[in-house]
mmCIF file of C-alpha atoms in Angstrom:
data_model
loop_
_atom_site.group_PDB
_atom_site.id
_atom_site.type_symbol
_atom_site.label_atom_id
_atom_site.label_comp_id
_atom_site.label_asym_id
_atom_site.label_seq_id
_atom_site.Cartn_x
_atom_site.Cartn_y
_atom_site.Cartn_z
ATOM 1 C CA MET Q 1 18.058 54.651 8.211
ATOM 2 C CA SER Q 2 16.309 55.848 5.058
ATOM 3 C CA ILE Q 3 14.233 53.824 2.560
ATOM 4 C CA SER Q 4 14.017 54.631 -1.126
ATOM 5 C CA ARG Q 5 10.484 54.744 -2.488
ATOM 6 C CA GLY Q 6 11.434 52.955 -5.439
ATOM 7 C CA ARG Q 7 12.546 50.073 -3.397
ATOM 8 C CA VAL Q 8 9.417 49.486 -1.104
ATOM 9 C CA PRO Q 9 7.648 47.242 -3.558
ATOM 10 C CA ALA Q 10 10.647 45.015 -3.902
ATOM 11 C CA ALA Q 11 10.473 43.370 -0.568
ATOM 12 C CA PRO Q 12 6.824 41.981 -1.164
ATOM 13 C CA ALA Q 13 7.870 41.037 -4.608
ATOM 14 C CA ARG Q 14 10.616 38.849 -3.463
ATOM 15 C CA VAL Q 15 8.341 37.268 -0.711
ATOM 16 C CA GLU Q 16 5.845 36.584 -3.530
ATOM 17 C CA ALA Q 17 8.526 35.183 -5.800
ATOM 18 C CA ALA Q 18 9.980 33.131 -2.884
ATOM 19 C CA ALA Q 19 6.350 31.630 -2.279
ATOM 20 C CA ASP Q 20 5.928 30.986 -5.703
ATOM 21 C CA GLY Q 21 9.149 28.962 -5.581
ATOM 22 C CA CYS Q 22 8.388 26.959 -2.637
ATOM 23 C CA SER Q 23 4.786 26.306 -4.178
ATOM 24 C CA SER Q 24 6.538 25.010 -7.497
ATOM 25 C CA GLN Q 25 8.827 22.884 -5.471
ATOM 26 C CA ALA Q 26 6.254 21.321 -3.468
ATOM 27 C CA GLY Q 27 4.201 20.492 -6.683
ATOM 28 C CA VAL Q 28 7.225 18.935 -8.386
ATOM 29 C CA ALA Q 29 7.751 16.903 -5.211
ATOM 30 C CA ALA Q 30 3.977 15.792 -5.040
ATOM 31 C CA GLY Q 31 3.934 14.791 -8.801
ATOM 32 C CA ARG Q 32 7.151 12.706 -8.308
ATOM 33 C CA GLY Q 33 5.299 11.173 -5.217
ATOM 34 C CA LEU Q 34 2.512 10.339 -7.005
ATOM 35 C CA LEU Q 35 4.454 8.651 -9.856
ATOM 36 C CA ARG Q 36 6.229 6.564 -7.292
ATOM 37 C CA LEU Q 37 3.125 5.530 -5.732
ATOM 38 C CA ALA Q 38 1.520 4.786 -8.931
ATOM 39 C CA LEU Q 39 4.571 2.647 -10.079
ATOM 40 C CA ALA Q 40 4.334 0.958 -6.733
ATOM 41 C CA ALA Q 41 0.691 -0.118 -7.115
ATOM 42 C CA THR Q 42 1.561 -1.393 -10.717
ATOM 43 C CA SER Q 43 4.063 -3.688 -9.368
ATOM 44 C CA TRP Q 44 1.797 -4.538 -6.338
ATOM 45 C CA GLY Q 45 -1.005 -5.688 -8.857
ATOM 46 C CA THR Q 46 1.473 -8.895 -9.849
ATOM 47 C CA ALA Q 47 1.982 -9.681 -6.195
ATOM 48 C CA GLY Q 48 -1.221 -11.543 -5.382
ATOM 49 C CA ALA Q 49 -0.962 -13.361 -8.484
ATOM 50 C CA ALA Q 50 2.414 -14.777 -7.745
ATOM 51 C CA ALA Q 51 0.927 -15.790 -4.404
ATOM 52 C CA ALA Q 52 -2.083 -17.589 -6.110
ATOM 53 C CA LEU Q 53 0.253 -19.607 -8.176
ATOM 54 C CA VAL Q 54 2.508 -20.493 -5.214
ATOM 55 C CA PHE Q 55 -0.673 -21.606 -3.459
ATOM 56 C CA ARG Q 56 -1.659 -23.697 -6.353
ATOM 57 C CA GLN Q 57 1.535 -25.531 -6.602
ATOM 58 C CA GLY Q 58 2.521 -26.690 -2.904
ATOM 59 C CA GLN Q 59 1.731 -26.550 0.735
ATOM 60 C CA LEU Q 60 3.370 -23.430 1.364
ATOM 61 C CA GLY Q 61 0.937 -20.965 3.942
ATOM 62 C CA PRO Q 62 0.534 -17.345 3.900
ATOM 63 C CA VAL Q 63 2.700 -16.609 6.966
ATOM 64 C CA ALA Q 64 5.416 -18.730 5.399
ATOM 65 C CA LEU Q 65 5.207 -16.836 2.196
ATOM 66 C CA SER Q 66 5.098 -13.566 3.614
ATOM 67 C CA PHE Q 67 8.429 -14.435 5.502
ATOM 68 C CA TRP Q 68 10.201 -15.457 2.388
ATOM 69 C CA ARG Q 69 8.718 -12.362 0.774
ATOM 70 C CA TYR Q 70 10.353 -9.879 3.366
ATOM 71 C CA ALA Q 71 13.547 -12.113 3.840
ATOM 72 C CA GLY Q 72 14.238 -11.993 0.257
ATOM 73 C CA ALA Q 73 13.617 -8.632 -0.212
ATOM 74 C CA ILE Q 74 16.231 -7.663 2.561
ATOM 75 C CA VAL Q 75 18.655 -9.644 0.459
ATOM 76 C CA VAL Q 76 17.766 -7.553 -2.781
ATOM 77 C CA LEU Q 77 17.952 -4.328 -0.989
ATOM 78 C CA LEU Q 78 21.239 -4.916 0.757
ATOM 79 C CA ALA Q 79 22.592 -6.360 -2.462
ATOM 80 C CA ALA Q 80 21.437 -3.106 -4.542
ATOM 81 C CA ARG Q 81 23.161 -1.056 -1.818
ATOM 82 C CA ALA Q 82 26.350 -2.830 -2.138
ATOM 83 C CA VAL Q 83 26.369 -2.462 -5.780
ATOM 84 C CA THR Q 84 25.519 1.143 -5.897
ATOM 85 C CA GLY Q 85 27.784 2.087 -3.060
ATOM 86 C CA ARG Q 86 25.300 4.263 -1.669
ATOM 87 C CA GLY Q 87 25.210 4.631 2.074
ATOM 88 C CA TRP Q 88 22.221 5.327 4.268
ATOM 89 C CA ARG Q 89 21.732 9.150 4.765
ATOM 90 C CA ARG Q 90 20.581 8.602 8.452
ATOM 91 C CA PRO Q 91 19.145 5.599 10.427
ATOM 92 C CA PRO Q 92 15.253 5.388 10.544
ATOM 93 C CA ALA Q 93 13.507 6.228 13.736
ATOM 94 C CA VAL Q 94 13.273 2.808 15.816
ATOM 95 C CA ARG Q 95 9.391 3.410 16.570
ATOM 96 C CA ARG Q 96 8.608 4.056 13.092
ATOM 97 C CA VAL Q 97 10.480 0.859 11.872
ATOM 98 C CA LEU Q 98 8.762 -1.278 14.523
ATOM 99 C CA VAL Q 99 5.186 0.090 13.730
ATOM 100 C CA THR Q 100 5.833 -0.177 9.849
ATOM 101 C CA GLY Q 101 7.361 -3.538 10.262
ATOM 102 C CA ALA Q 102 4.568 -4.990 12.352
ATOM 103 C CA GLY Q 103 1.928 -3.330 10.038
ATOM 104 C CA LEU Q 104 3.501 -4.847 6.866
ATOM 105 C CA ALA Q 105 3.631 -8.572 8.643
ATOM 106 C CA VAL Q 106 -0.094 -8.353 9.281
ATOM 107 C CA PHE Q 107 -1.077 -6.577 6.000
ATOM 108 C CA ASN Q 108 0.611 -9.204 3.991
ATOM 109 C CA THR Q 109 -0.114 -12.357 5.649
ATOM 110 C CA ALA Q 110 -3.858 -11.559 5.993
ATOM 111 C CA TYR Q 111 -3.831 -10.619 2.479
ATOM 112 C CA PHE Q 112 -2.415 -13.670 1.343
ATOM 113 C CA ALA Q 113 -4.635 -15.698 3.384
ATOM 114 C CA ALA Q 114 -7.585 -13.643 1.937
ATOM 115 C CA VAL Q 115 -6.166 -14.712 -1.564
ATOM 116 C CA GLN Q 116 -6.035 -18.291 -0.576
ATOM 117 C CA ASP Q 117 -9.603 -18.346 1.116
ATOM 118 C CA THR Q 118 -11.657 -16.360 -1.389
ATOM 119 C CA GLY Q 119 -9.441 -15.665 -4.594
ATOM 120 C CA LEU Q 120 -7.238 -12.980 -5.993
ATOM 121 C CA ALA Q 121 -9.994 -10.649 -7.267
ATOM 122 C CA VAL Q 122 -12.220 -10.713 -4.515
ATOM 123 C CA GLY Q 123 -9.297 -10.560 -1.660
ATOM 124 C CA THR Q 124 -7.541 -7.640 -3.572
ATOM 125 C CA VAL Q 125 -10.730 -5.687 -4.119
ATOM 126 C CA VAL Q 126 -11.849 -5.905 -0.405
ATOM 127 C CA THR Q 127 -8.324 -5.016 0.856
ATOM 128 C CA MET Q 128 -7.538 -2.167 -1.344
ATOM 129 C CA GLY Q 129 -11.140 -0.966 -1.306
ATOM 130 C CA ALA Q 130 -11.367 -0.896 2.538
ATOM 131 C CA ASN Q 131 -7.890 0.691 2.995
ATOM 132 C CA PRO Q 132 -8.701 4.107 2.094
ATOM 133 C CA VAL Q 133 -11.675 4.142 4.323
ATOM 134 C CA VAL Q 134 -9.645 3.038 7.327
ATOM 135 C CA VAL Q 135 -6.944 5.490 6.500
ATOM 136 C CA ALA Q 136 -9.322 8.463 6.121
ATOM 137 C CA ILE Q 137 -10.730 7.612 9.385
ATOM 138 C CA GLY Q 138 -7.667 7.071 10.877
ATOM 139 C CA ALA Q 139 -6.202 10.401 9.624
ATOM 140 C CA ARG Q 140 -9.070 12.250 10.888
ATOM 141 C CA ALA Q 141 -8.510 10.767 14.470
ATOM 142 C CA LEU Q 142 -4.960 10.845 14.760
ATOM 143 C CA LEU Q 143 -3.562 13.424 12.340
ATOM 144 C CA GLY Q 144 -6.277 15.860 12.386
ATOM 145 C CA GLU Q 145 -7.107 15.658 8.641
ATOM 146 C CA ARG Q 146 -10.661 16.889 7.760
ATOM 147 C CA LEU Q 147 -12.776 14.644 5.928
ATOM 148 C CA GLY Q 148 -16.037 16.782 5.381
ATOM 149 C CA ARG Q 149 -19.454 15.906 4.421
ATOM 150 C CA GLY Q 150 -18.477 14.498 1.104
ATOM 151 C CA GLY Q 151 -15.666 12.513 2.797
ATOM 152 C CA TRP Q 152 -18.085 10.758 5.287
ATOM 153 C CA THR Q 153 -20.767 9.971 2.331
ATOM 154 C CA ALA Q 154 -17.904 8.446 0.500
ATOM 155 C CA VAL Q 155 -17.111 6.060 3.411
ATOM 156 C CA LEU Q 156 -20.590 5.157 3.841
ATOM 157 C CA GLY Q 157 -20.644 4.387 -0.048
ATOM 158 C CA ALA Q 158 -17.594 2.236 0.431
ATOM 159 C CA LEU Q 159 -19.095 0.379 3.171
ATOM 160 C CA ALA Q 160 -22.336 -0.231 1.189
ATOM 161 C CA GLY Q 161 -20.178 -1.468 -1.734
ATOM 162 C CA LEU Q 162 -18.653 -3.937 0.658
ATOM 163 C CA ALA Q 163 -21.936 -5.029 1.830
ATOM 164 C CA VAL Q 164 -23.194 -5.673 -1.683
ATOM 165 C CA LEU Q 165 -19.854 -7.465 -2.338
ATOM 166 C CA MET Q 166 -20.280 -9.804 0.275
ATOM 167 C CA LEU Q 167 -23.476 -11.021 -1.158
ATOM 168 C CA GLY Q 168 -21.696 -12.052 -4.339
ATOM 169 C CA GLY Q 169 -21.432 -15.797 -3.337
ATOM 170 C CA GLY Q 170 -20.515 -17.775 -6.552
ATOM 171 C CA GLN Q 171 -18.761 -21.134 -6.950
ATOM 172 C CA GLY Q 172 -14.965 -22.080 -7.367
ATOM 173 C CA ALA Q 173 -12.369 -19.547 -7.945
ATOM 174 C CA GLY Q 174 -13.535 -16.225 -7.407
ATOM 175 C CA ALA Q 175 -16.316 -16.997 -4.831
ATOM 176 C CA VAL Q 176 -16.989 -14.373 -1.876
ATOM 177 C CA ARG Q 177 -16.191 -16.319 1.309
ATOM 178 C CA PRO Q 178 -16.917 -14.700 4.488
ATOM 179 C CA ALA Q 179 -13.351 -15.789 6.037
ATOM 180 C CA GLY Q 180 -11.551 -14.597 3.243
ATOM 181 C CA VAL Q 181 -13.324 -11.094 3.471
ATOM 182 C CA GLY Q 182 -12.582 -11.015 6.968
ATOM 183 C CA TRP Q 183 -8.686 -11.702 6.322
ATOM 184 C CA ALA Q 184 -9.133 -8.631 3.881
ATOM 185 C CA LEU Q 185 -10.445 -6.456 6.125
ATOM 186 C CA LEU Q 186 -7.450 -7.462 8.670
ATOM 187 C CA SER Q 187 -5.060 -6.718 5.800
ATOM 188 C CA ALA Q 188 -6.539 -3.348 4.884
ATOM 189 C CA ALA Q 189 -6.084 -2.434 8.670
ATOM 190 C CA GLY Q 190 -2.642 -3.357 8.728
ATOM 191 C CA ALA Q 191 -2.020 -1.376 5.488
ATOM 192 C CA ALA Q 192 -3.456 1.694 7.153
ATOM 193 C CA VAL Q 193 -1.167 1.473 9.966
ATOM 194 C CA VAL Q 194 1.900 1.549 7.525
ATOM 195 C CA THR Q 195 0.306 4.679 5.721
ATOM 196 C CA LEU Q 196 -0.632 6.650 8.895
ATOM 197 C CA GLY Q 197 3.053 5.868 10.191
ATOM 198 C CA SER Q 198 4.440 7.259 7.264
ATOM 199 C CA ARG Q 199 2.227 10.181 7.246
ATOM 200 C CA PHE Q 200 3.015 10.881 11.102
ATOM 201 C CA ALA Q 201 6.782 10.866 10.470
ATOM 202 C CA ARG Q 202 6.326 13.379 7.564
ATOM 203 C CA ASP Q 203 4.238 15.753 9.861
ATOM 204 C CA GLY Q 204 6.964 15.142 12.515
ATOM 205 C CA GLY Q 205 9.482 16.709 10.132
ATOM 206 C CA ALA Q 206 11.459 13.413 9.849
ATOM 207 C CA ASP Q 207 13.913 13.280 6.870
ATOM 208 C CA GLU Q 208 14.530 9.547 6.528
ATOM 209 C CA ASP Q 209 16.301 7.489 3.841
ATOM 210 C CA PRO Q 210 13.077 5.370 2.221
ATOM 211 C CA LEU Q 211 15.656 2.476 1.394
ATOM 212 C CA ALA Q 212 16.812 2.314 4.938
ATOM 213 C CA THR Q 213 13.273 2.627 6.177
ATOM 214 C CA THR Q 214 12.235 -0.303 3.870
ATOM 215 C CA THR Q 215 14.994 -2.455 4.817
ATOM 216 C CA TRP Q 216 14.509 -2.367 8.382
ATOM 217 C CA ALA Q 217 10.878 -2.516 8.277
ATOM 218 C CA PHE Q 218 11.129 -5.856 6.340
ATOM 219 C CA GLY Q 219 13.573 -7.191 8.937
ATOM 220 C CA VAL Q 220 10.936 -6.258 11.629
ATOM 221 C CA GLY Q 221 8.252 -8.043 9.589
ATOM 222 C CA ALA Q 222 10.299 -11.105 8.929
ATOM 223 C CA VAL Q 223 11.228 -11.432 12.575
ATOM 224 C CA CYS Q 224 7.567 -11.149 13.570
ATOM 225 C CA LEU Q 225 6.612 -13.744 11.252
ATOM 226 C CA LEU Q 226 9.270 -16.430 11.642
ATOM 227 C CA PRO Q 227 8.098 -18.259 14.646
ATOM 228 C CA LEU Q 228 4.503 -18.805 13.034
ATOM 229 C CA ALA Q 229 6.186 -19.497 9.770
ATOM 230 C CA ALA Q 230 8.441 -22.183 11.233
ATOM 231 C CA TRP Q 231 5.515 -23.472 13.108
ATOM 232 C CA GLN Q 232 3.254 -23.784 9.817
ATOM 233 C CA GLY Q 233 6.307 -25.028 7.621
ATOM 234 C CA LEU Q 234 8.834 -22.894 6.181
ATOM 235 C CA TRP Q 235 9.736 -25.123 3.138
ATOM 236 C CA PRO Q 236 7.172 -25.585 0.169
ATOM 237 C CA HIS Q 237 6.175 -29.133 -0.585
ATOM 238 C CA THR Q 238 5.963 -29.317 -4.390
ATOM 239 C CA ALA Q 239 7.229 -31.541 -7.264
ATOM 240 C CA ASP Q 240 7.984 -28.117 -9.021
ATOM 241 C CA LEU Q 241 10.493 -26.480 -6.563
ATOM 242 C CA GLY Q 242 12.046 -24.576 -9.163
ATOM 243 C CA ARG Q 243 9.139 -22.746 -10.367
ATOM 244 C CA THR Q 244 7.873 -21.931 -6.542
ATOM 245 C CA VAL Q 245 11.342 -20.509 -5.849
ATOM 246 C CA ALA Q 246 11.363 -18.272 -9.077
ATOM 247 C CA LEU Q 247 7.936 -16.944 -8.149
ATOM 248 C CA ILE Q 248 9.122 -16.194 -4.442
ATOM 249 C CA GLY Q 249 12.167 -14.650 -5.932
ATOM 250 C CA TYR Q 250 10.056 -12.301 -8.260
ATOM 251 C CA LEU Q 251 7.561 -11.738 -5.372
ATOM 252 C CA ALA Q 252 10.598 -10.709 -3.370
ATOM 253 C CA ALA Q 253 12.384 -8.587 -5.819
ATOM 254 C CA ILE Q 254 9.736 -6.573 -7.676
ATOM 255 C CA PRO Q 255 6.613 -5.889 -5.752
ATOM 256 C CA THR Q 256 8.467 -5.939 -2.548
ATOM 257 C CA ALA Q 257 11.947 -4.729 -2.563
ATOM 258 C CA LEU Q 258 11.224 -2.147 -5.547
ATOM 259 C CA GLY Q 259 7.654 -1.576 -4.769
ATOM 260 C CA TYR Q 260 8.030 -0.649 -1.294
ATOM 261 C CA ALA Q 261 11.174 1.486 -1.988
ATOM 262 C CA LEU Q 262 9.065 3.375 -4.246
ATOM 263 C CA TYR Q 263 6.107 3.557 -2.021
ATOM 264 C CA PHE Q 264 7.906 4.894 1.022
ATOM 265 C CA ALA Q 265 9.737 7.484 -1.233
ATOM 266 C CA GLY Q 266 6.382 9.067 -2.526
ATOM 267 C CA VAL Q 267 4.038 8.637 0.653
ATOM 268 C CA THR Q 268 5.593 10.933 2.552
ATOM 269 C CA VAL Q 269 5.048 13.894 0.220
ATOM 270 C CA VAL Q 270 1.163 13.281 -0.500
ATOM 271 C CA ARG Q 271 -1.720 12.996 1.789
ATOM 272 C CA ALA Q 272 -2.463 9.929 3.586
ATOM 273 C CA ALA Q 273 -5.938 9.237 1.775
ATOM 274 C CA THR Q 274 -4.385 10.420 -1.525
ATOM 275 C CA ALA Q 275 -1.802 7.569 -1.201
ATOM 276 C CA ALA Q 276 -4.427 4.847 -0.395
ATOM 277 C CA VAL Q 277 -6.428 5.933 -3.493
ATOM 278 C CA VAL Q 278 -3.545 5.809 -5.790
ATOM 279 C CA ALA Q 279 -2.853 2.241 -4.822
ATOM 280 C CA LEU Q 280 -6.182 1.560 -6.293
ATOM 281 C CA ILE Q 281 -4.256 0.702 -9.566
ATOM 282 C CA GLU Q 282 -3.355 -2.321 -7.539
ATOM 283 C CA PRO Q 283 -6.930 -3.880 -7.542
ATOM 284 C CA VAL Q 284 -7.654 -2.846 -11.265
ATOM 285 C CA ALA Q 285 -4.559 -4.877 -12.400
ATOM 286 C CA THR Q 286 -5.155 -7.719 -10.205
ATOM 287 C CA ALA Q 287 -8.892 -8.234 -11.087
ATOM 288 C CA VAL Q 288 -7.602 -8.422 -15.139
ATOM 289 C CA ILE Q 289 -4.956 -10.760 -14.228
ATOM 290 C CA ALA Q 290 -7.311 -12.891 -11.855
ATOM 291 C CA VAL Q 291 -10.054 -13.130 -14.557
ATOM 292 C CA ALA Q 292 -7.919 -13.298 -17.744
ATOM 293 C CA LEU Q 293 -5.012 -15.577 -16.493
ATOM 294 C CA LEU Q 294 -6.147 -17.453 -13.452
ATOM 295 C CA GLY Q 295 -9.629 -18.293 -14.670
ATOM 296 C CA GLU Q 296 -11.587 -16.683 -11.615
ATOM 297 C CA GLU Q 297 -15.268 -16.104 -12.226
ATOM 298 C CA LEU Q 298 -16.974 -13.243 -10.659
ATOM 299 C CA THR Q 299 -20.803 -13.171 -10.156
ATOM 300 C CA VAL Q 300 -22.825 -9.875 -11.141
ATOM 301 C CA THR Q 301 -23.219 -8.964 -7.695
ATOM 302 C CA THR Q 302 -19.567 -9.176 -7.050
ATOM 303 C CA VAL Q 303 -18.997 -6.885 -10.052
ATOM 304 C CA VAL Q 304 -21.684 -4.467 -8.865
ATOM 305 C CA GLY Q 305 -19.945 -4.416 -5.230
ATOM 306 C CA THR Q 306 -16.832 -3.857 -6.591
ATOM 307 C CA VAL Q 307 -17.676 -0.989 -8.693
ATOM 308 C CA VAL Q 308 -19.730 0.571 -6.026
ATOM 309 C CA LEU Q 309 -16.803 0.146 -3.709
ATOM 310 C CA ILE Q 310 -14.135 1.800 -6.011
ATOM 311 C CA GLY Q 311 -16.542 4.421 -7.080
ATOM 312 C CA ALA Q 312 -17.067 5.670 -3.581
ATOM 313 C CA VAL Q 313 -13.218 5.664 -2.870
ATOM 314 C CA ALA Q 314 -12.774 7.586 -6.192
ATOM 315 C CA ALA Q 315 -15.274 9.955 -4.429
ATOM 316 C CA LEU Q 316 -13.200 10.009 -1.318
ATOM 317 C CA ALA Q 317 -10.186 11.198 -3.238
ATOM 318 C CA VAL Q 318 -12.301 14.006 -4.515
ATOM 319 C CA ALA Q 319 -13.215 14.890 -1.101
ATOM 320 C CA GLU Q 320 -9.594 14.923 -0.119
ATOM 321 C CA ALA Q 321 -8.542 17.137 -2.766
ATOM 322 C CA ARG Q 322 -11.352 19.720 -2.054
ATOM 323 C CA THR Q 323 -10.065 19.731 1.810
ATOM 324 C CA ALA Q 324 -6.659 19.801 1.068
ATOM 325 C CA PRO Q 325 -4.698 22.936 2.548
ATOM 326 C CA VAL Q 326 -3.822 25.255 -0.106
ATOM 327 C CA GLY Q 327 0.030 26.014 -0.449
#
């Protein structure tokens, strides 16, 4: 078989064009993923505020509130599926659903406990500031993602910021309390399990329906929480039951059903630590709500620790970008 000289360059050209096309498609997918994560984080910024208002109104504990959050979200997601008539492409992997559901149960309950113990602003900042650090270390150990010298420096900076924040002290709403910080760190670990589990599914080539994964994961989380919630007290004891139910309904629909559906759709196309960094939109929105609407007061030390912590996480994002594989 003879090959024309004029056609020899055509094959490399086609290969290059195909590579450019794949790169362009990957870039578009990553951009959409980042947008979905940003929208999810924005909705999450209101979740802690809704929880804080529930805690102020009645005797509903963090475990029971987490249970109702997930149970209500399941109803919303199933209703949305029935209205749209959209079926699930394929059932999610059982292992991923179990890990994600358990991680969500720990993350959400511990976060609400942190909000109850140490306030909305501090609880959220510690949770979301520590989360990228845990994710980065976990991604290095479990997924083989490089962290690099800059990344490790950022991790140490985040730990320093957390140490400064712990010295914040203060009185009343917004005071830094060790028990609340401990709950926030546990919450960060639970969130890291969810992020790393999603990344592991992506690296394993899983092509799951985010809506199905979200619904089943909420089901697992609700089942995990039900026994403790029943022991703690499932029903809120408040004179304004209607407002409490409305807050729980909002919590289930917007930052939970919608927020996590967006999150699971976006997290599979971006790097693990990048997803955690984008989620830092949440503490910024939450801090504004805590100070402006809930009357929380932050000490100078707390503010400095917060700035150092978030700055270190931003540096971690830069380190992630530099070590990201090309193509």
